Amino acid sequence: LNIYKLKKKYKKINISKPKYLIKNFIIDLEKNKVIGLVRDRMEFGPRALCNRSIIYKTIDPTINDWLNKRLIRNEFMPFAPVIRKELCKKAFKNYDIKDITLKYMTSTIDCSNEFKTKSPAVTHIDQTARPQVVTKISDLFMWKLLKHWEKASGEMSLVNTSFNAHEEPIICNENESIKSLLRGMIDVLYIDGYRIIRKP
């Protein structure tokens, strides 16, 4: 990431590199910030799996209205959770540890009452969810972030939705993601350890 070039090209942004990245991420979530996350290589497949994702808290069921409007999506397009594997037996009914589809957010599963209470924003109207299950091995950063978020909020998961507006391709690089920040699609952008916000 060429910070000098970005600062020169985009005069309306502030860029910082937090010493404690996850702590800053948690603070932004607690302040109701919609976060854009860009890191490593792009995913290949039908779902964004936290390399090109928008992240938000799961306690606010109204996001199906206001966040979908921000993303120019229809209100009936539900959001999905990213969750640690260790919580899945408590979060979902009939959870099968061998079900590989849950790793890739490609199937739905019935939610427990506890999950529905703690993460209503990602519980569908039929009481199911379409989770992305992460482990220490599959995604250490998200695993740590989720563990800290559980402790800070009491929630069991985070919203993970693809980093794009409706009918637009997934964000590819820093320039596309910064443009999304400047147009108000997200409030904070994290790119490979850097935190970027709009100037007041």
PDB file of C-alpha atoms in Angstrom, residues 11-113:
ATOM      1  CA  LYS A  11      -6.981  15.126  -0.203  1.00  0.00           C
ATOM      2  CA  LYS A  12     -10.145  14.375   1.774  1.00  0.00           C
ATOM      3  CA  ILE A  13      -8.926  11.348   3.728  1.00  0.00           C
ATOM      4  CA  ASN A  14      -6.935  10.733   6.901  1.00  0.00           C
ATOM      5  CA  ILE A  15      -4.720   7.640   7.052  1.00  0.00           C
ATOM      6  CA  SER A  16      -3.308   6.098  10.219  1.00  0.00           C
ATOM      7  CA  LYS A  17      -1.726   2.786  11.185  1.00  0.00           C
ATOM      8  CA  PRO A  18      -3.128   1.727  14.574  1.00  0.00           C
ATOM      9  CA  LYS A  19      -0.726  -0.011  16.934  1.00  0.00           C
ATOM     10  CA  TYR A  20      -3.575  -2.170  18.212  1.00  0.00           C
ATOM     11  CA  LEU A  21      -5.630  -2.910  15.119  1.00  0.00           C
ATOM     12  CA  ILE A  22      -8.303  -5.127  16.670  1.00  0.00           C
ATOM     13  CA  LYS A  23      -8.809  -2.695  19.564  1.00  0.00           C
ATOM     14  CA  ASN A  24      -9.429   0.133  17.076  1.00  0.00           C
ATOM     15  CA  PHE A  25     -11.763  -2.076  15.081  1.00  0.00           C
ATOM     16  CA  ILE A  26     -13.797  -2.803  18.224  1.00  0.00           C
ATOM     17  CA  ILE A  27     -13.985   0.897  19.131  1.00  0.00           C
ATOM     18  CA  ASP A  28     -15.316   1.698  15.652  1.00  0.00           C
ATOM     19  CA  LEU A  29     -17.948  -1.024  15.941  1.00  0.00           C
ATOM     20  CA  GLU A  30     -19.000   0.276  19.357  1.00  0.00           C
ATOM     21  CA  LYS A  31     -19.424   3.717  17.783  1.00  0.00           C
ATOM     22  CA  ASN A  32     -21.816   2.240  15.188  1.00  0.00           C
ATOM     23  CA  LYS A  33     -19.375   2.670  12.319  1.00  0.00           C
ATOM     24  CA  VAL A  34     -19.937   0.719   9.115  1.00  0.00           C
ATOM     25  CA  ILE A  35     -16.530  -0.735   8.305  1.00  0.00           C
ATOM     26  CA  GLY A  36     -15.032  -1.659   4.955  1.00  0.00           C
ATOM     27  CA  LEU A  37     -12.369  -4.367   5.165  1.00  0.00           C
ATOM     28  CA  VAL A  38      -9.824  -4.931   2.394  1.00  0.00           C
ATOM     29  CA  ARG A  39      -6.934  -7.328   2.963  1.00  0.00           C
ATOM     30  CA  ASP A  40      -4.822  -9.883   1.178  1.00  0.00           C
ATOM     31  CA  ARG A  41      -6.016 -11.438  -2.067  1.00  0.00           C
ATOM     32  CA  MET A  42      -9.569 -11.259  -3.397  1.00  0.00           C
ATOM     33  CA  GLU A  43     -11.803 -14.248  -2.755  1.00  0.00           C
ATOM     34  CA  PHE A  44     -12.991 -16.506  -5.548  1.00  0.00           C
ATOM     35  CA  GLY A  45     -16.542 -17.774  -5.261  1.00  0.00           C
ATOM     36  CA  PRO A  46     -20.106 -16.635  -4.611  1.00  0.00           C
ATOM     37  CA  ARG A  47     -19.460 -14.934  -1.235  1.00  0.00           C
ATOM     38  CA  ALA A  48     -17.139 -12.325   0.243  1.00  0.00           C
ATOM     39  CA  LEU A  49     -15.328 -14.010   3.124  1.00  0.00           C
ATOM     40  CA  CYS A  50     -13.814 -11.030   4.984  1.00  0.00           C
ATOM     41  CA  ASN A  51     -11.135 -10.096   2.462  1.00  0.00           C
ATOM     42  CA  ARG A  52     -13.475  -7.717   0.612  1.00  0.00           C
ATOM     43  CA  SER A  53     -16.283  -7.258   3.121  1.00  0.00           C
ATOM     44  CA  ILE A  54     -18.403  -4.726   4.948  1.00  0.00           C
ATOM     45  CA  ILE A  55     -18.477  -5.440   8.679  1.00  0.00           C
ATOM     46  CA  TYR A  56     -21.027  -4.248  11.231  1.00  0.00           C
ATOM     47  CA  LYS A  57     -22.569  -5.260  14.565  1.00  0.00           C
ATOM     48  CA  THR A  58     -25.432  -7.770  14.616  1.00  0.00           C
ATOM     49  CA  ILE A  59     -27.626  -6.371  17.402  1.00  0.00           C
ATOM     50  CA  ASP A  60     -29.435  -3.827  15.189  1.00  0.00           C
ATOM     51  CA  PRO A  61     -32.214  -5.494  13.164  1.00  0.00           C
ATOM     52  CA  THR A  62     -33.013  -2.218  11.371  1.00  0.00           C
ATOM     53  CA  ILE A  63     -29.898  -2.565   9.181  1.00  0.00           C
ATOM     54  CA  ASN A  64     -31.989  -4.425   6.626  1.00  0.00           C
ATOM     55  CA  ASP A  65     -33.535  -1.042   5.965  1.00  0.00           C
ATOM     56  CA  TRP A  66     -30.875   1.652   6.401  1.00  0.00           C
ATOM     57  CA  LEU A  67     -27.718  -0.274   5.475  1.00  0.00           C
ATOM     58  CA  ASN A  68     -29.335  -1.761   2.397  1.00  0.00           C
ATOM     59  CA  LYS A  69     -30.312   1.773   1.354  1.00  0.00           C
ATOM     60  CA  ARG A  70     -26.696   2.866   1.750  1.00  0.00           C
ATOM     61  CA  LEU A  71     -25.596   0.000  -0.446  1.00  0.00           C
ATOM     62  CA  ILE A  72     -28.404   0.660  -2.940  1.00  0.00           C
ATOM     63  CA  ARG A  73     -29.796  -2.804  -2.228  1.00  0.00           C
ATOM     64  CA  ASN A  74     -33.365  -3.988  -1.770  1.00  0.00           C
ATOM     65  CA  GLU A  75     -34.628  -4.274   1.800  1.00  0.00           C
ATOM     66  CA  PHE A  76     -35.413  -7.964   1.311  1.00  0.00           C
ATOM     67  CA  MET A  77     -31.708  -8.778   0.781  1.00  0.00           C
ATOM     68  CA  PRO A  78     -30.766 -10.163   4.222  1.00  0.00           C
ATOM     69  CA  PHE A  79     -27.371  -9.990   5.909  1.00  0.00           C
ATOM     70  CA  ALA A  80     -25.260 -12.936   6.976  1.00  0.00           C
ATOM     71  CA  PRO A  81     -23.023 -13.517  10.006  1.00  0.00           C
ATOM     72  CA  VAL A  82     -19.385 -14.417  10.378  1.00  0.00           C
ATOM     73  CA  ILE A  83     -18.930 -16.480  13.539  1.00  0.00           C
ATOM     74  CA  ARG A  84     -16.277 -18.497  15.355  1.00  0.00           C
ATOM     75  CA  LYS A  85     -16.531 -22.266  15.078  1.00  0.00           C
ATOM     76  CA  GLU A  86     -16.461 -22.585  18.878  1.00  0.00           C
ATOM     77  CA  LEU A  87     -19.858 -20.866  19.181  1.00  0.00           C
ATOM     78  CA  CYS A  88     -21.691 -22.779  16.473  1.00  0.00           C
ATOM     79  CA  LYS A  89     -23.212 -25.478  18.664  1.00  0.00           C
ATOM     80  CA  LYS A  90     -24.754 -22.771  20.859  1.00  0.00           C
ATOM     81  CA  ALA A  91     -25.720 -20.569  17.929  1.00  0.00           C
ATOM     82  CA  PHE A  92     -27.332 -23.092  15.593  1.00  0.00           C
ATOM     83  CA  LYS A  93     -29.595 -26.113  15.817  1.00  0.00           C
ATOM     84  CA  ASN A  94     -28.321 -29.390  14.403  1.00  0.00           C
ATOM     85  CA  TYR A  95     -24.902 -27.913  13.652  1.00  0.00           C
ATOM     86  CA  ASP A  96     -22.720 -30.433  11.836  1.00  0.00           C
ATOM     87  CA  ILE A  97     -19.008 -29.809  12.304  1.00  0.00           C
ATOM     88  CA  LYS A  98     -18.340 -31.644   9.023  1.00  0.00           C
ATOM     89  CA  ASP A  99     -20.598 -29.384   6.947  1.00  0.00           C
ATOM     90  CA  ILE A 100     -18.026 -27.598   4.770  1.00  0.00           C
ATOM     91  CA  THR A 101     -20.662 -25.338   3.171  1.00  0.00           C
ATOM     92  CA  LEU A 102     -20.855 -23.323   6.395  1.00  0.00           C
ATOM     93  CA  LYS A 103     -17.223 -22.310   5.967  1.00  0.00           C
ATOM     94  CA  TYR A 104     -18.125 -20.586   2.702  1.00  0.00           C
ATOM     95  CA  MET A 105     -21.472 -18.999   3.627  1.00  0.00           C
ATOM     96  CA  THR A 106     -23.367 -21.067   1.080  1.00  0.00           C
ATOM     97  CA  SER A 107     -26.097 -22.748   3.135  1.00  0.00           C
ATOM     98  CA  THR A 108     -28.596 -21.824   5.822  1.00  0.00           C
ATOM     99  CA  ILE A 109     -29.105 -23.332   9.250  1.00  0.00           C
ATOM    100  CA  ASP A 110     -31.726 -22.943  11.990  1.00  0.00           C
ATOM    101  CA  CYS A 111     -30.784 -20.458  14.715  1.00  0.00           C
ATOM    102  CA  SER A 112     -30.921 -21.072  18.459  1.00  0.00           C
ATOM    103  CA  ASN A 113     -32.947 -18.755  20.673  1.00  0.00           C
TER     104      ASN A 113
END
